[in-house]
Amino acid sequence: MSKKRVGRRTVQLDAPPSILSFAAIGGKLEKQGPLAACFDELCEDSFLGEKTWEKAESRMQQKTVQTALDKAKLHAGDLDYIFAGDLLNQCIGTSFGLREFEIPFFGLYGACSTMGESLAMAAMSIDGGFADRAAAITSSHFCTAERQYRMPVPYGNQRSPTAQWTATASGCCILGREGEGPFVTHVTCGKIVDKGVTDVNNMGAAMAPAAYDTISAFFKDTKTKPSDFDLILTGDLGELGHSIVRGFFQRDGVDMSKNYLDCGMLLYDREKQDMHAGASGCGCSAAILCGYLLPGLRAGKWRRILFAPTGALLSPTSSFQGESIPGVCHAVCICTER
Amino acid sequence: MDYLKAFLCGGILCAIGQILIDKTKLTPARILTGYVVAGVLLGAVGVYKPIAEWGGAGATVPLTGFGFSLAKGVEKAVAEQGWLGVFTGGLTATAGGIAAAVIFATLMALLFRPGDKR
């Protein structure tokens, strides 16, 4: 058995890689939200000066990588790998956004869990000795996601009360072998969990079992409990999914009520901004990680957090054919000390 | 008075749609087609005609009104040219609405750039 594995599903990194720099870019609604100050840049124009929203999402990814590189005083050529993905068909937001950088590229699709997946892969590739520096990035854009999963925005679709709002945001972090931290210490890769939820307007409920599965596996493997963490954050379950996860843990006698939050509940002021169940999209958890969590860890606000973004692995075709929604959740433990 | 009736009639139809969105798992697309089908059925059994007479545009402009026109067109075409009218009547009666939708949509798409939702 590998020396780096603890328990059945968790990887404990020997030399936890350091997060060297991070950047988050958001859109207009993110600017109106409570976390506006956390972003490196906020773009009022949903087109970001481009002709289409898809190009705008690519531009956002490109800007985010560039900002993260600038903050670390690095060049694209200094990165051995970039692990990246988005929500669009064939991940075009990423491939068009990152093509100019010429960084060796692993394309990922984990739906809204992509930030956890890319961060985990980057950390493991460094700890495994395959890279000195690697980047992880993902993005989402409200208008491209609507076209991808529902209807084009100009169609003017009505939203249902349990619907979440796809964030227009992007987050990137650059990891390296050495650095001042924070450090990625553990990774628990999620399984595909499907409990048969078919309601596409209620993805929080569909993903909640996956979040419970991965986080409870992490606690079991590392012999930890919620109180060992300053903060536990799931991806974008929204209000409903968050309460389902809490209920699952309560059933096991594990108290998650004190330090468990969900990225989907943080990004917007749900009352004032009429956001229904909260935010979703790859960019939501990515921007919260890169704009809120990592700076908070650096500032000493927290010392140990568990970041567990969740993804709903459906496609419009599978929904049309009446399939249920499989979920996945990847957990990454980030500490200020190695 | 006509305006008030149209407002009430259209408003009630829209309110039913809103309740369906809020309280059921129906997607907007299903509600949309459901409304058209409901209009056809109500038109076929003769319930929609009195509603349309009372509510005016409040009953004919919403999607149920489109269904009602389809049913009415089929009825007329069947009376005039026999059972072939089942296929030709609906679209003949609604041709104006469909053509207008296509033409105006094209025109708007040429004139304006799509905006964000808010």
PDB file of C-alpha atoms in Angstrom, chain A residues 49-288:
ATOM      1  CA  GLY A  49     -15.616  43.497 -23.710  1.00  0.00           C
ATOM      2  CA  GLU A  50     -15.989  40.365 -25.840  1.00  0.00           C
ATOM      3  CA  LYS A  51     -18.541  39.532 -28.490  1.00  0.00           C
ATOM      4  CA  THR A  52     -20.111  36.487 -26.824  1.00  0.00           C
ATOM      5  CA  TRP A  53     -20.579  35.302 -23.241  1.00  0.00           C
ATOM      6  CA  GLU A  54     -18.555  32.193 -23.997  1.00  0.00           C
ATOM      7  CA  LYS A  55     -15.627  34.391 -25.033  1.00  0.00           C
ATOM      8  CA  ALA A  56     -16.228  36.437 -21.904  1.00  0.00           C
ATOM      9  CA  GLU A  57     -15.855  33.345 -19.722  1.00  0.00           C
ATOM     10  CA  SER A  58     -12.612  32.418 -21.492  1.00  0.00           C
ATOM     11  CA  ARG A  59     -11.344  35.961 -21.026  1.00  0.00           C
ATOM     12  CA  MET A  60     -12.204  35.758 -17.335  1.00  0.00           C
ATOM     13  CA  GLN A  61     -10.160  32.560 -16.937  1.00  0.00           C
ATOM     14  CA  GLN A  62      -7.251  34.102 -18.795  1.00  0.00           C
ATOM     15  CA  LYS A  63      -7.354  37.202 -16.593  1.00  0.00           C
ATOM     16  CA  THR A  64      -7.552  35.122 -13.429  1.00  0.00           C
ATOM     17  CA  VAL A  65      -4.506  33.020 -14.330  1.00  0.00           C
ATOM     18  CA  GLN A  66      -2.582  36.170 -15.280  1.00  0.00           C
ATOM     19  CA  THR A  67      -3.492  37.868 -12.000  1.00  0.00           C
ATOM     20  CA  ALA A  68      -2.422  34.815  -9.984  1.00  0.00           C
ATOM     21  CA  LEU A  69       0.850  34.630 -11.930  1.00  0.00           C
ATOM     22  CA  ASP A  70       1.499  38.353 -11.386  1.00  0.00           C
ATOM     23  CA  LYS A  71       0.823  38.055  -7.656  1.00  0.00           C
ATOM     24  CA  ALA A  72       3.343  35.202  -7.401  1.00  0.00           C
ATOM     25  CA  LYS A  73       5.770  37.102  -9.666  1.00  0.00           C
ATOM     26  CA  LEU A  74       5.849  34.117 -12.000  1.00  0.00           C
ATOM     27  CA  HIS A  75       5.506  33.608 -15.744  1.00  0.00           C
ATOM     28  CA  ALA A  76       3.349  31.081 -17.551  1.00  0.00           C
ATOM     29  CA  GLY A  77       6.532  29.200 -18.457  1.00  0.00           C
ATOM     30  CA  ASP A  78       7.246  28.617 -14.763  1.00  0.00           C
ATOM     31  CA  LEU A  79       4.235  26.336 -14.430  1.00  0.00           C
ATOM     32  CA  ASP A  80       4.687  22.629 -15.116  1.00  0.00           C
ATOM     33  CA  TYR A  81       0.973  21.910 -15.333  1.00  0.00           C
ATOM     34  CA  ILE A  82      -2.360  23.617 -15.259  1.00  0.00           C
ATOM     35  CA  PHE A  83      -5.395  21.638 -14.117  1.00  0.00           C
ATOM     36  CA  ALA A  84      -8.534  23.335 -15.299  1.00  0.00           C
ATOM     37  CA  GLY A  85     -12.107  22.996 -16.419  1.00  0.00           C
ATOM     38  CA  ASP A  86     -15.486  24.691 -16.619  1.00  0.00           C
ATOM     39  CA  LEU A  87     -19.141  23.887 -17.206  1.00  0.00           C
ATOM     40  CA  LEU A  88     -19.438  24.259 -20.957  1.00  0.00           C
ATOM     41  CA  ASN A  89     -19.601  21.520 -23.566  1.00  0.00           C
ATOM     42  CA  GLN A  90     -16.083  20.218 -24.209  1.00  0.00           C
ATOM     43  CA  CYS A  91     -14.833  22.713 -21.590  1.00  0.00           C
ATOM     44  CA  ILE A  92     -14.376  25.475 -24.158  1.00  0.00           C
ATOM     45  CA  GLY A  93     -14.292  28.203 -21.511  1.00  0.00           C
ATOM     46  CA  THR A  94     -10.979  26.721 -20.420  1.00  0.00           C
ATOM     47  CA  SER A  95      -9.433  25.600 -23.685  1.00  0.00           C
ATOM     48  CA  PHE A  96     -10.041  28.933 -25.406  1.00  0.00           C
ATOM     49  CA  GLY A  97      -9.125  30.935 -22.324  1.00  0.00           C
ATOM     50  CA  LEU A  98      -5.838  29.197 -21.583  1.00  0.00           C
ATOM     51  CA  ARG A  99      -4.553  28.476 -25.100  1.00  0.00           C
ATOM     52  CA  GLU A 100      -2.252  31.503 -25.235  1.00  0.00           C
ATOM     53  CA  PHE A 101      -0.371  30.520 -22.065  1.00  0.00           C
ATOM     54  CA  GLU A 102       1.143  27.340 -23.540  1.00  0.00           C
ATOM     55  CA  ILE A 103       1.174  25.622 -20.166  1.00  0.00           C
ATOM     56  CA  PRO A 104       0.936  21.782 -20.198  1.00  0.00           C
ATOM     57  CA  PHE A 105      -2.775  21.296 -19.645  1.00  0.00           C
ATOM     58  CA  PHE A 106      -4.923  18.652 -17.992  1.00  0.00           C
ATOM     59  CA  GLY A 107      -8.593  19.352 -18.725  1.00  0.00           C
ATOM     60  CA  LEU A 108     -10.994  18.364 -15.982  1.00  0.00           C
ATOM     61  CA  TYR A 109     -14.720  18.099 -15.677  1.00  0.00           C
ATOM     62  CA  GLY A 110     -16.124  17.785 -12.195  1.00  0.00           C
ATOM     63  CA  ALA A 111     -19.065  20.143 -12.673  1.00  0.00           C
ATOM     64  CA  CYS A 112     -19.073  22.544  -9.718  1.00  0.00           C
ATOM     65  CA  SER A 113     -16.569  20.386  -7.814  1.00  0.00           C
ATOM     66  CA  THR A 114     -13.853  21.252 -10.336  1.00  0.00           C
ATOM     67  CA  MET A 115     -11.985  23.608  -7.993  1.00  0.00           C
ATOM     68  CA  GLY A 116     -11.562  20.781  -5.474  1.00  0.00           C
ATOM     69  CA  GLU A 117     -10.611  18.344  -8.190  1.00  0.00           C
ATOM     70  CA  SER A 118      -8.056  20.638  -9.839  1.00  0.00           C
ATOM     71  CA  LEU A 119      -6.564  21.698  -6.504  1.00  0.00           C
ATOM     72  CA  ALA A 120      -6.258  18.048  -5.439  1.00  0.00           C
ATOM     73  CA  MET A 121      -4.613  17.028  -8.723  1.00  0.00           C
ATOM     74  CA  ALA A 122      -2.190  19.952  -8.631  1.00  0.00           C
ATOM     75  CA  ALA A 123      -1.238  19.196  -5.024  1.00  0.00           C
ATOM     76  CA  MET A 124      -0.781  15.468  -5.686  1.00  0.00           C
ATOM     77  CA  SER A 125       1.286  16.044  -8.814  1.00  0.00           C
ATOM     78  CA  ILE A 126       3.667  18.269  -6.831  1.00  0.00           C
ATOM     79  CA  ASP A 127       3.833  15.983  -3.819  1.00  0.00           C
ATOM     80  CA  GLY A 128       4.335  13.012  -6.128  1.00  0.00           C
ATOM     81  CA  GLY A 129       7.410  14.686  -7.548  1.00  0.00           C
ATOM     82  CA  PHE A 130       5.980  15.226 -11.007  1.00  0.00           C
ATOM     83  CA  ALA A 131       5.910  19.009 -10.894  1.00  0.00           C
ATOM     84  CA  ASP A 132       7.488  21.913  -9.092  1.00  0.00           C
ATOM     85  CA  ARG A 133       4.705  24.355  -9.709  1.00  0.00           C
ATOM     86  CA  ALA A 134       1.174  23.783 -10.919  1.00  0.00           C
ATOM     87  CA  ALA A 135      -1.965  25.850 -11.209  1.00  0.00           C
ATOM     88  CA  ALA A 136      -5.619  24.991 -10.607  1.00  0.00           C
ATOM     89  CA  ILE A 137      -8.371  27.079 -12.102  1.00  0.00           C
ATOM     90  CA  THR A 138     -12.041  26.942 -12.936  1.00  0.00           C
ATOM     91  CA  SER A 139     -14.794  29.353 -13.856  1.00  0.00           C
ATOM     92  CA  SER A 140     -18.488  29.707 -14.506  1.00  0.00           C
ATOM     93  CA  HIS A 141     -20.584  32.394 -16.143  1.00  0.00           C
ATOM     94  CA  PHE A 142     -24.295  32.847 -15.537  1.00  0.00           C
ATOM     95  CA  CYS A 143     -25.164  33.491 -19.158  1.00  0.00           C
ATOM     96  CA  THR A 144     -23.111  30.616 -20.619  1.00  0.00           C
ATOM     97  CA  ALA A 145     -24.363  28.171 -17.996  1.00  0.00           C
ATOM     98  CA  GLU A 146     -27.972  29.126 -18.710  1.00  0.00           C
ATOM     99  CA  ARG A 147     -27.437  28.399 -22.387  1.00  0.00           C
ATOM    100  CA  GLN A 148     -25.632  25.155 -21.558  1.00  0.00           C
ATOM    101  CA  TYR A 149     -28.060  23.700 -19.038  1.00  0.00           C
ATOM    102  CA  ARG A 150     -31.368  25.515 -19.410  1.00  0.00           C
ATOM    103  CA  MET A 151     -32.345  28.099 -22.010  1.00  0.00           C
ATOM    104  CA  PRO A 152     -30.409  30.981 -23.567  1.00  0.00           C
ATOM    105  CA  VAL A 153     -30.776  34.066 -21.365  1.00  0.00           C
ATOM    106  CA  PRO A 154     -32.607  36.136 -24.038  1.00  0.00           C
ATOM    107  CA  TYR A 155     -35.401  33.547 -23.916  1.00  0.00           C
ATOM    108  CA  GLY A 156     -36.349  35.001 -20.525  1.00  0.00           C
ATOM    109  CA  ASN A 157     -36.982  31.824 -18.557  1.00  0.00           C
ATOM    110  CA  GLN A 158     -38.630  32.030 -15.114  1.00  0.00           C
ATOM    111  CA  ARG A 159     -36.681  30.686 -12.158  1.00  0.00           C
ATOM    112  CA  SER A 160     -38.153  28.232  -9.682  1.00  0.00           C
ATOM    113  CA  PRO A 161     -37.825  28.939  -5.935  1.00  0.00           C
ATOM    114  CA  THR A 162     -35.303  26.143  -5.311  1.00  0.00           C
ATOM    115  CA  ALA A 163     -33.131  27.223  -8.248  1.00  0.00           C
ATOM    116  CA  GLN A 164     -29.616  28.443  -7.568  1.00  0.00           C
ATOM    117  CA  TRP A 165     -27.900  31.238  -9.422  1.00  0.00           C
ATOM    118  CA  THR A 166     -24.775  30.338 -11.403  1.00  0.00           C
ATOM    119  CA  ALA A 167     -22.002  32.675 -10.323  1.00  0.00           C
ATOM    120  CA  THR A 168     -20.106  34.675 -12.897  1.00  0.00           C
ATOM    121  CA  ALA A 169     -16.734  34.148 -11.323  1.00  0.00           C
ATOM    122  CA  SER A 170     -13.388  32.486 -11.650  1.00  0.00           C
ATOM    123  CA  GLY A 171     -10.718  31.425  -9.167  1.00  0.00           C
ATOM    124  CA  CYS A 172      -7.151  30.310  -9.698  1.00  0.00           C
ATOM    125  CA  CYS A 173      -4.432  29.180  -7.334  1.00  0.00           C
ATOM    126  CA  ILE A 174      -0.819  28.416  -8.018  1.00  0.00           C
ATOM    127  CA  LEU A 175       0.876  25.726  -5.957  1.00  0.00           C
ATOM    128  CA  GLY A 176       4.552  25.120  -5.431  1.00  0.00           C
ATOM    129  CA  ARG A 177       6.865  22.741  -3.637  1.00  0.00           C
ATOM    130  CA  GLU A 178       8.087  25.394  -1.229  1.00  0.00           C
ATOM    131  CA  GLY A 179       6.408  28.483   0.116  1.00  0.00           C
ATOM    132  CA  GLU A 180       4.916  30.213   3.098  1.00  0.00           C
ATOM    133  CA  GLY A 181       1.583  28.425   2.823  1.00  0.00           C
ATOM    134  CA  PRO A 182      -1.230  27.765   3.299  1.00  0.00           C
ATOM    135  CA  PHE A 183      -0.521  24.106   2.587  1.00  0.00           C
ATOM    136  CA  VAL A 184      -2.610  21.354   1.074  1.00  0.00           C
ATOM    137  CA  THR A 185      -2.254  18.461   3.522  1.00  0.00           C
ATOM    138  CA  HIS A 186      -4.953  15.912   2.649  1.00  0.00           C
ATOM    139  CA  VAL A 187      -7.117  14.991  -0.300  1.00  0.00           C
ATOM    140  CA  THR A 188     -10.173  12.748  -0.322  1.00  0.00           C
ATOM    141  CA  CYS A 189     -11.351  11.924  -3.795  1.00  0.00           C
ATOM    142  CA  GLY A 190     -15.120  11.703  -4.124  1.00  0.00           C
ATOM    143  CA  LYS A 191     -17.134   8.782  -5.421  1.00  0.00           C
ATOM    144  CA  ILE A 192     -20.058   9.194  -7.781  1.00  0.00           C
ATOM    145  CA  VAL A 193     -23.103   9.119  -5.534  1.00  0.00           C
ATOM    146  CA  ASP A 194     -26.608   8.979  -6.962  1.00  0.00           C
ATOM    147  CA  LYS A 195     -29.640   8.716  -4.734  1.00  0.00           C
ATOM    148  CA  GLY A 196     -32.109   9.112  -7.568  1.00  0.00           C
ATOM    149  CA  VAL A 197     -32.994  12.804  -7.376  1.00  0.00           C
ATOM    150  CA  THR A 198     -34.235  13.924 -10.797  1.00  0.00           C
ATOM    151  CA  ASP A 199     -35.281  17.528 -10.114  1.00  0.00           C
ATOM    152  CA  VAL A 200     -32.826  19.750 -12.013  1.00  0.00           C
ATOM    153  CA  ASN A 201     -34.036  22.762 -10.060  1.00  0.00           C
ATOM    154  CA  ASN A 202     -32.935  21.143  -6.846  1.00  0.00           C
ATOM    155  CA  MET A 203     -29.319  20.198  -7.366  1.00  0.00           C
ATOM    156  CA  GLY A 204     -28.473  20.863  -3.719  1.00  0.00           C
ATOM    157  CA  ALA A 205     -30.524  17.839  -2.693  1.00  0.00           C
ATOM    158  CA  ALA A 206     -28.934  15.773  -5.469  1.00  0.00           C
ATOM    159  CA  MET A 207     -25.373  16.610  -4.374  1.00  0.00           C
ATOM    160  CA  ALA A 208     -25.850  16.493  -0.598  1.00  0.00           C
ATOM    161  CA  PRO A 209     -25.389  12.676  -0.328  1.00  0.00           C
ATOM    162  CA  ALA A 210     -22.062  12.966  -2.208  1.00  0.00           C
ATOM    163  CA  ALA A 211     -20.889  15.684   0.192  1.00  0.00           C
ATOM    164  CA  TYR A 212     -21.853  13.554   3.166  1.00  0.00           C
ATOM    165  CA  ASP A 213     -20.119  10.505   1.671  1.00  0.00           C
ATOM    166  CA  THR A 214     -16.786  12.251   1.037  1.00  0.00           C
ATOM    167  CA  ILE A 215     -16.664  14.308   4.224  1.00  0.00           C
ATOM    168  CA  SER A 216     -17.556  11.375   6.452  1.00  0.00           C
ATOM    169  CA  ALA A 217     -14.915   9.264   4.663  1.00  0.00           C
ATOM    170  CA  PHE A 218     -12.404  12.048   5.309  1.00  0.00           C
ATOM    171  CA  PHE A 219     -13.254  12.185   9.033  1.00  0.00           C
ATOM    172  CA  LYS A 220     -13.004   8.400   9.304  1.00  0.00           C
ATOM    173  CA  ASP A 221      -9.707   8.110   7.399  1.00  0.00           C
ATOM    174  CA  THR A 222      -7.982  10.959   9.203  1.00  0.00           C
ATOM    175  CA  LYS A 223      -9.588  10.213  12.585  1.00  0.00           C
ATOM    176  CA  THR A 224     -10.788  13.774  12.866  1.00  0.00           C
ATOM    177  CA  LYS A 225     -14.081  15.398  13.778  1.00  0.00           C
ATOM    178  CA  PRO A 226     -15.732  18.693  12.771  1.00  0.00           C
ATOM    179  CA  SER A 227     -14.375  20.517  15.823  1.00  0.00           C
ATOM    180  CA  ASP A 228     -10.802  19.860  14.615  1.00  0.00           C
ATOM    181  CA  PHE A 229     -11.460  22.361  11.842  1.00  0.00           C
ATOM    182  CA  ASP A 230     -11.971  26.084  11.968  1.00  0.00           C
ATOM    183  CA  LEU A 231     -14.230  25.867   8.972  1.00  0.00           C
ATOM    184  CA  ILE A 232     -15.826  23.170   6.841  1.00  0.00           C
ATOM    185  CA  LEU A 233     -17.112  24.397   3.540  1.00  0.00           C
ATOM    186  CA  THR A 234     -19.072  22.434   0.956  1.00  0.00           C
ATOM    187  CA  GLY A 235     -19.315  23.538  -2.672  1.00  0.00           C
ATOM    188  CA  ASP A 236     -22.582  24.923  -3.771  1.00  0.00           C
ATOM    189  CA  LEU A 237     -25.326  22.925  -2.160  1.00  0.00           C
ATOM    190  CA  GLY A 238     -27.304  26.043  -1.352  1.00  0.00           C
ATOM    191  CA  GLU A 239     -29.516  26.373   1.666  1.00  0.00           C
ATOM    192  CA  LEU A 240     -31.477  23.174   1.123  1.00  0.00           C
ATOM    193  CA  GLY A 241     -28.489  20.925   0.432  1.00  0.00           C
ATOM    194  CA  HIS A 242     -26.642  22.426   3.395  1.00  0.00           C
ATOM    195  CA  SER A 243     -29.424  21.493   5.780  1.00  0.00           C
ATOM    196  CA  ILE A 244     -29.626  17.978   4.289  1.00  0.00           C
ATOM    197  CA  VAL A 245     -25.892  17.420   4.918  1.00  0.00           C
ATOM    198  CA  ARG A 246     -26.237  18.709   8.463  1.00  0.00           C
ATOM    199  CA  GLY A 247     -29.147  16.333   8.981  1.00  0.00           C
ATOM    200  CA  PHE A 248     -27.136  13.345   7.707  1.00  0.00           C
ATOM    201  CA  PHE A 249     -24.327  14.071  10.159  1.00  0.00           C
ATOM    202  CA  GLN A 250     -26.765  14.689  12.990  1.00  0.00           C
ATOM    203  CA  ARG A 251     -28.152  11.207  12.371  1.00  0.00           C
ATOM    204  CA  ASP A 252     -24.616   9.876  12.925  1.00  0.00           C
ATOM    205  CA  GLY A 253     -24.285  11.896  16.110  1.00  0.00           C
ATOM    206  CA  VAL A 254     -21.791  14.300  14.526  1.00  0.00           C
ATOM    207  CA  ASP A 255     -22.384  17.964  15.244  1.00  0.00           C
ATOM    208  CA  MET A 256     -21.845  20.095  12.151  1.00  0.00           C
ATOM    209  CA  SER A 257     -23.862  23.069  13.345  1.00  0.00           C
ATOM    210  CA  LYS A 258     -20.967  25.215  14.570  1.00  0.00           C
ATOM    211  CA  ASN A 259     -18.459  25.589  11.771  1.00  0.00           C
ATOM    212  CA  TYR A 260     -20.084  24.212   8.652  1.00  0.00           C
ATOM    213  CA  LEU A 261     -20.957  26.590   5.827  1.00  0.00           C
ATOM    214  CA  ASP A 262     -21.727  26.292   2.157  1.00  0.00           C
ATOM    215  CA  CYS A 263     -20.119  28.413  -0.572  1.00  0.00           C
ATOM    216  CA  GLY A 264     -23.510  28.822  -2.218  1.00  0.00           C
ATOM    217  CA  MET A 265     -24.821  30.619   0.858  1.00  0.00           C
ATOM    218  CA  LEU A 266     -21.931  33.079   1.099  1.00  0.00           C
ATOM    219  CA  LEU A 267     -21.517  34.671  -2.293  1.00  0.00           C
ATOM    220  CA  TYR A 268     -24.752  36.632  -2.442  1.00  0.00           C
ATOM    221  CA  ASP A 269     -27.117  38.329  -0.059  1.00  0.00           C
ATOM    222  CA  ARG A 270     -29.950  35.934  -0.756  1.00  0.00           C
ATOM    223  CA  GLU A 271     -32.669  38.197   0.612  1.00  0.00           C
ATOM    224  CA  LYS A 272     -31.584  41.498  -0.872  1.00  0.00           C
ATOM    225  CA  GLN A 273     -30.404  40.063  -4.164  1.00  0.00           C
ATOM    226  CA  ASP A 274     -33.415  37.694  -4.503  1.00  0.00           C
ATOM    227  CA  MET A 275     -31.133  34.719  -5.003  1.00  0.00           C
ATOM    228  CA  HIS A 276     -33.544  31.966  -4.010  1.00  0.00           C
ATOM    229  CA  ALA A 277     -31.465  28.983  -2.837  1.00  0.00           C
ATOM    230  CA  GLY A 278     -28.088  30.706  -3.291  1.00  0.00           C
ATOM    231  CA  ALA A 279     -25.158  30.617  -5.667  1.00  0.00           C
ATOM    232  CA  SER A 280     -23.805  27.731  -7.724  1.00  0.00           C
ATOM    233  CA  GLY A 281     -21.345  27.096 -10.516  1.00  0.00           C
ATOM    234  CA  CYS A 282     -17.654  26.200 -10.590  1.00  0.00           C
ATOM    235  CA  GLY A 283     -16.813  29.861 -10.130  1.00  0.00           C
ATOM    236  CA  CYS A 284     -18.706  30.083  -6.855  1.00  0.00           C
ATOM    237  CA  SER A 285     -16.544  27.699  -4.829  1.00  0.00           C
ATOM    238  CA  ALA A 286     -13.427  28.722  -6.792  1.00  0.00           C
ATOM    239  CA  ALA A 287     -13.901  32.404  -6.007  1.00  0.00           C
ATOM    240  CA  ILE A 288     -14.774  31.702  -2.369  1.00  0.00           C
TER     241      ILE A 288
END
